[in-house]
Amino acid sequence: MPNRAERRAQQKRDRGGVPQQYDSTKGRGRSGMLDEAQLQERSRRVKEGSSESWKPTSSVIEASDAHGLAEVELKDDSEKVFKAPHSVRQVFRMITWIVIVLSAIAFFVVMWLPNHPMWLIITVSAIFAAGVLSLFFDAGDWRNNPNLDQNGTAV
C-alpha cells in the first residue's frame, strides 16, 4: 500500500496540467475541440466570399512608398493648455477654483500652526465648503462638456 505522499504524487501526475474545474474536455483529448479564433477567421472569409485558407504573402515596399512612410506629419498641437475665460460662467469658475485652492492652503496653515482660535478654523473650512459647492452652480450644462460622450459617460 503506497503511503500518502506517493498517492498524492500519483494523483498530481494523473491530473495533468489543467485544473479539473477548467477542463472542458473532461479528460478526453483536445484534438476534436473547436478553436474559436479559427471559427472567427473562417466566418470572416465566408463573408468576404473567399473559401481558401489564409496563406501569408510578402510584399516589397518600393522606394517611393518607403520615402512617403518616413515623412509622417506631426499633429500641430498648438492648443493652449490654459485659455482665457470667454464667458461669465468661466470667470466665476476660475474664481471658484482660486477660492478653493487658497482656502485649502489656509486650512493647512491654520491646522498646522498652533494657537489659532476655533472661529478661524471654522471660517476657513466654511469658505472651502462654499467654494466646492459653488462648483456645482458654475459647472454648466453636461451637453457642453467635451469629456462626455452621447450617453454621459466620461471619455
PDB file of C-alpha atoms in Angstrom:
ATOM      1  CA  MET A   1       0.000   0.000   0.000  1.00  0.00           C
ATOM      2  CA  PRO A   2       1.559   3.317  -1.045  1.00  0.00           C
ATOM      3  CA  ASN A   3       1.894   5.971   1.554  1.00  0.00           C
ATOM      4  CA  ARG A   4       0.082   9.308   1.499  1.00  0.00           C
ATOM      5  CA  ALA A   5       2.844  11.224  -0.293  1.00  0.00           C
ATOM      6  CA  GLU A   6       3.009   8.622  -3.061  1.00  0.00           C
ATOM      7  CA  ARG A   7      -0.769   8.673  -3.506  1.00  0.00           C
ATOM      8  CA  ARG A   8      -0.758  12.472  -3.752  1.00  0.00           C
ATOM      9  CA  ALA A   9       2.084  12.422  -6.262  1.00  0.00           C
ATOM     10  CA  GLN A  10       0.225   9.859  -8.356  1.00  0.00           C
ATOM     11  CA  GLN A  11      -2.965  11.947  -8.254  1.00  0.00           C
ATOM     12  CA  LYS A  12      -0.995  15.035  -9.308  1.00  0.00           C
ATOM     13  CA  ARG A  13       0.512  13.144 -12.264  1.00  0.00           C
ATOM     14  CA  ASP A  14      -2.900  11.806 -13.262  1.00  0.00           C
ATOM     15  CA  ARG A  15      -4.493  15.226 -13.217  1.00  0.00           C
ATOM     16  CA  GLY A  16      -2.271  16.729 -15.904  1.00  0.00           C
ATOM     17  CA  GLY A  17      -1.746  20.453 -16.376  1.00  0.00           C
ATOM     18  CA  VAL A  18      -5.321  21.801 -16.470  1.00  0.00           C
ATOM     19  CA  PRO A  19      -7.281  22.033 -13.210  1.00  0.00           C
ATOM     20  CA  GLN A  20     -10.475  19.997 -13.243  1.00  0.00           C
ATOM     21  CA  GLN A  21     -12.836  22.967 -12.963  1.00  0.00           C
ATOM     22  CA  TYR A  22     -11.332  24.500 -16.135  1.00  0.00           C
ATOM     23  CA  ASP A  23     -11.046  21.292 -18.127  1.00  0.00           C
ATOM     24  CA  SER A  24     -13.867  21.445 -20.686  1.00  0.00           C
ATOM     25  CA  THR A  25     -12.774  18.154 -22.276  1.00  0.00           C
ATOM     26  CA  LYS A  26     -13.426  16.162 -19.065  1.00  0.00           C
ATOM     27  CA  GLY A  27     -10.214  14.211 -19.513  1.00  0.00           C
ATOM     28  CA  ARG A  28     -10.616  13.466 -23.230  1.00  0.00           C
ATOM     29  CA  GLY A  29      -8.103  14.548 -25.830  1.00  0.00           C
ATOM     30  CA  ARG A  30      -8.194  18.074 -27.208  1.00  0.00           C
ATOM     31  CA  SER A  31      -7.844  17.122 -30.877  1.00  0.00           C
ATOM     32  CA  GLY A  32     -11.573  17.274 -31.609  1.00  0.00           C
ATOM     33  CA  MET A  33     -12.181  20.644 -29.948  1.00  0.00           C
ATOM     34  CA  LEU A  34     -13.141  23.690 -31.991  1.00  0.00           C
ATOM     35  CA  ASP A  35     -10.843  26.670 -31.978  1.00  0.00           C
ATOM     36  CA  GLU A  36     -12.827  29.901 -31.596  1.00  0.00           C
ATOM     37  CA  ALA A  37     -10.209  32.043 -33.352  1.00  0.00           C
ATOM     38  CA  GLN A  38     -10.210  29.631 -36.284  1.00  0.00           C
ATOM     39  CA  LEU A  39     -14.018  29.774 -36.451  1.00  0.00           C
ATOM     40  CA  GLN A  40     -13.963  33.583 -36.436  1.00  0.00           C
ATOM     41  CA  GLU A  41     -11.405  33.649 -39.232  1.00  0.00           C
ATOM     42  CA  ARG A  42     -13.405  31.145 -41.263  1.00  0.00           C
ATOM     43  CA  SER A  43     -16.575  33.225 -40.740  1.00  0.00           C
ATOM     44  CA  ARG A  44     -14.778  36.347 -41.934  1.00  0.00           C
ATOM     45  CA  ARG A  45     -13.554  34.545 -45.055  1.00  0.00           C
ATOM     46  CA  VAL A  46     -17.058  33.235 -45.806  1.00  0.00           C
ATOM     47  CA  LYS A  47     -18.445  36.774 -45.582  1.00  0.00           C
ATOM     48  CA  GLU A  48     -15.755  38.007 -47.966  1.00  0.00           C
ATOM     49  CA  GLY A  49     -16.544  35.176 -50.368  1.00  0.00           C
ATOM     50  CA  SER A  50     -13.138  33.539 -50.331  1.00  0.00           C
ATOM     51  CA  SER A  51     -13.185  29.883 -49.388  1.00  0.00           C
ATOM     52  CA  GLU A  52      -9.487  29.132 -49.423  1.00  0.00           C
ATOM     53  CA  SER A  53      -7.476  29.266 -46.232  1.00  0.00           C
ATOM     54  CA  TRP A  54      -5.252  32.215 -45.486  1.00  0.00           C
ATOM     55  CA  LYS A  55      -1.663  31.970 -46.641  1.00  0.00           C
ATOM     56  CA  PRO A  56       0.925  34.566 -45.696  1.00  0.00           C
ATOM     57  CA  THR A  57       2.310  36.651 -48.523  1.00  0.00           C
ATOM     58  CA  SER A  58       5.158  39.087 -48.699  1.00  0.00           C
ATOM     59  CA  SER A  59       5.421  42.367 -50.464  1.00  0.00           C
ATOM     60  CA  VAL A  60       8.223  44.725 -51.261  1.00  0.00           C
ATOM     61  CA  ILE A  61       7.791  48.387 -50.484  1.00  0.00           C
ATOM     62  CA  GLU A  62       9.025  50.485 -53.337  1.00  0.00           C
ATOM     63  CA  ALA A  63      11.468  53.296 -52.708  1.00  0.00           C
ATOM     64  CA  SER A  64       8.824  55.974 -53.343  1.00  0.00           C
ATOM     65  CA  ASP A  65       6.435  54.378 -50.831  1.00  0.00           C
ATOM     66  CA  ALA A  66       9.169  53.949 -48.240  1.00  0.00           C
ATOM     67  CA  HIS A  67      10.069  57.619 -48.582  1.00  0.00           C
ATOM     68  CA  GLY A  68       6.413  58.536 -48.057  1.00  0.00           C
ATOM     69  CA  LEU A  69       6.269  56.499 -44.880  1.00  0.00           C
ATOM     70  CA  ALA A  70       9.235  58.334 -43.399  1.00  0.00           C
ATOM     71  CA  GLU A  71       7.560  61.736 -43.744  1.00  0.00           C
ATOM     72  CA  VAL A  72       4.899  61.459 -41.099  1.00  0.00           C
ATOM     73  CA  GLU A  73       3.123  64.711 -40.435  1.00  0.00           C
ATOM     74  CA  LEU A  74       3.063  65.516 -36.770  1.00  0.00           C
ATOM     75  CA  LYS A  75      -0.185  66.949 -35.491  1.00  0.00           C
ATOM     76  CA  ASP A  76       0.273  70.598 -34.686  1.00  0.00           C
ATOM     77  CA  ASP A  77      -0.823  70.699 -31.087  1.00  0.00           C
ATOM     78  CA  SER A  78      -0.570  74.441 -30.668  1.00  0.00           C
ATOM     79  CA  GLU A  79      -3.673  74.457 -28.484  1.00  0.00           C
ATOM     80  CA  LYS A  80      -3.063  76.330 -25.274  1.00  0.00           C
ATOM     81  CA  VAL A  81      -3.457  74.421 -22.053  1.00  0.00           C
ATOM     82  CA  PHE A  82      -4.856  77.466 -20.275  1.00  0.00           C
ATOM     83  CA  LYS A  83      -7.278  79.597 -22.240  1.00  0.00           C
ATOM     84  CA  ALA A  84      -8.633  82.962 -21.213  1.00  0.00           C
ATOM     85  CA  PRO A  85     -12.227  82.745 -19.987  1.00  0.00           C
ATOM     86  CA  HIS A  86     -14.697  83.771 -22.635  1.00  0.00           C
ATOM     87  CA  SER A  87     -17.917  83.812 -20.621  1.00  0.00           C
ATOM     88  CA  VAL A  88     -19.170  84.988 -17.256  1.00  0.00           C
ATOM     89  CA  ARG A  89     -19.629  81.386 -16.139  1.00  0.00           C
ATOM     90  CA  GLN A  90     -15.972  80.592 -16.866  1.00  0.00           C
ATOM     91  CA  VAL A  91     -14.859  83.686 -14.934  1.00  0.00           C
ATOM     92  CA  PHE A  92     -16.887  82.524 -11.926  1.00  0.00           C
ATOM     93  CA  ARG A  93     -15.496  79.002 -12.343  1.00  0.00           C
ATOM     94  CA  MET A  94     -11.930  80.351 -12.289  1.00  0.00           C
ATOM     95  CA  ILE A  95     -12.690  82.475  -9.211  1.00  0.00           C
ATOM     96  CA  THR A  96     -14.208  79.406  -7.549  1.00  0.00           C
ATOM     97  CA  TRP A  97     -11.073  77.334  -8.163  1.00  0.00           C
ATOM     98  CA  ILE A  98      -8.875  80.145  -6.838  1.00  0.00           C
ATOM     99  CA  VAL A  99     -11.037  80.312  -3.685  1.00  0.00           C
ATOM    100  CA  ILE A 100     -10.824  76.533  -3.252  1.00  0.00           C
ATOM    101  CA  VAL A 101      -7.037  76.451  -3.626  1.00  0.00           C
ATOM    102  CA  LEU A 102      -6.426  79.437  -1.359  1.00  0.00           C
ATOM    103  CA  SER A 103      -8.811  78.169   1.319  1.00  0.00           C
ATOM    104  CA  ALA A 104      -7.170  74.711   1.213  1.00  0.00           C
ATOM    105  CA  ILE A 105      -3.770  76.300   1.722  1.00  0.00           C
ATOM    106  CA  ALA A 106      -5.161  78.476   4.521  1.00  0.00           C
ATOM    107  CA  PHE A 107      -6.757  75.417   6.113  1.00  0.00           C
ATOM    108  CA  PHE A 108      -3.429  73.569   6.213  1.00  0.00           C
ATOM    109  CA  VAL A 109      -1.667  76.624   7.616  1.00  0.00           C
ATOM    110  CA  VAL A 110      -4.330  77.110  10.294  1.00  0.00           C
ATOM    111  CA  MET A 111      -4.304  73.436  11.258  1.00  0.00           C
ATOM    112  CA  TRP A 112      -0.522  73.122  11.443  1.00  0.00           C
ATOM    113  CA  LEU A 113       0.285  76.317  13.266  1.00  0.00           C
ATOM    114  CA  PRO A 114      -0.670  76.304  16.940  1.00  0.00           C
ATOM    115  CA  ASN A 115      -2.806  78.776  18.910  1.00  0.00           C
ATOM    116  CA  HIS A 116      -5.417  79.785  16.335  1.00  0.00           C
ATOM    117  CA  PRO A 117      -8.967  80.468  17.512  1.00  0.00           C
ATOM    118  CA  MET A 118     -11.683  77.973  16.647  1.00  0.00           C
ATOM    119  CA  TRP A 119     -13.687  80.573  14.727  1.00  0.00           C
ATOM    120  CA  LEU A 120     -10.795  80.972  12.258  1.00  0.00           C
ATOM    121  CA  ILE A 121     -10.676  77.237  11.554  1.00  0.00           C
ATOM    122  CA  ILE A 122     -14.463  77.125  11.095  1.00  0.00           C
ATOM    123  CA  THR A 123     -14.386  80.173   8.789  1.00  0.00           C
ATOM    124  CA  VAL A 124     -11.666  78.736   6.556  1.00  0.00           C
ATOM    125  CA  SER A 125     -13.481  75.385   6.414  1.00  0.00           C
ATOM    126  CA  ALA A 126     -16.768  77.095   5.526  1.00  0.00           C
ATOM    127  CA  ILE A 127     -15.113  79.089   2.738  1.00  0.00           C
ATOM    128  CA  PHE A 128     -13.636  75.865   1.345  1.00  0.00           C
ATOM    129  CA  ALA A 129     -17.018  74.105   1.501  1.00  0.00           C
ATOM    130  CA  ALA A 130     -18.739  77.094  -0.154  1.00  0.00           C
ATOM    131  CA  GLY A 131     -16.151  77.006  -2.953  1.00  0.00           C
ATOM    132  CA  VAL A 132     -16.703  73.299  -3.561  1.00  0.00           C
ATOM    133  CA  LEU A 133     -20.492  73.723  -3.549  1.00  0.00           C
ATOM    134  CA  SER A 134     -20.287  76.674  -5.933  1.00  0.00           C
ATOM    135  CA  LEU A 135     -18.599  74.392  -8.481  1.00  0.00           C
ATOM    136  CA  PHE A 136     -21.970  72.698  -8.946  1.00  0.00           C
ATOM    137  CA  PHE A 137     -23.504  76.029  -9.970  1.00  0.00           C
ATOM    138  CA  ASP A 138     -20.552  77.082 -12.145  1.00  0.00           C
ATOM    139  CA  ALA A 139     -20.172  73.738 -13.899  1.00  0.00           C
ATOM    140  CA  GLY A 140     -22.622  74.427 -16.696  1.00  0.00           C
ATOM    141  CA  ASP A 141     -24.639  72.077 -18.825  1.00  0.00           C
ATOM    142  CA  TRP A 142     -23.495  68.473 -19.284  1.00  0.00           C
ATOM    143  CA  ARG A 143     -24.205  68.741 -23.023  1.00  0.00           C
ATOM    144  CA  ASN A 144     -21.360  71.247 -23.417  1.00  0.00           C
ATOM    145  CA  ASN A 145     -18.790  69.045 -21.683  1.00  0.00           C
ATOM    146  CA  PRO A 146     -16.274  67.720 -24.253  1.00  0.00           C
ATOM    147  CA  ASN A 147     -15.180  64.965 -21.859  1.00  0.00           C
ATOM    148  CA  LEU A 148     -18.561  63.170 -22.016  1.00  0.00           C
ATOM    149  CA  ASP A 149     -19.883  61.015 -24.828  1.00  0.00           C
ATOM    150  CA  GLN A 150     -23.525  60.962 -26.021  1.00  0.00           C
ATOM    151  CA  ASN A 151     -24.507  58.668 -23.112  1.00  0.00           C
ATOM    152  CA  GLY A 152     -22.962  60.898 -20.464  1.00  0.00           C
ATOM    153  CA  THR A 153     -20.011  58.566 -19.865  1.00  0.00           C
ATOM    154  CA  ALA A 154     -16.613  60.132 -19.210  1.00  0.00           C
ATOM    155  CA  VAL A 155     -14.121  59.594 -22.002  1.00  0.00           C
TER     156      VAL A 155
END
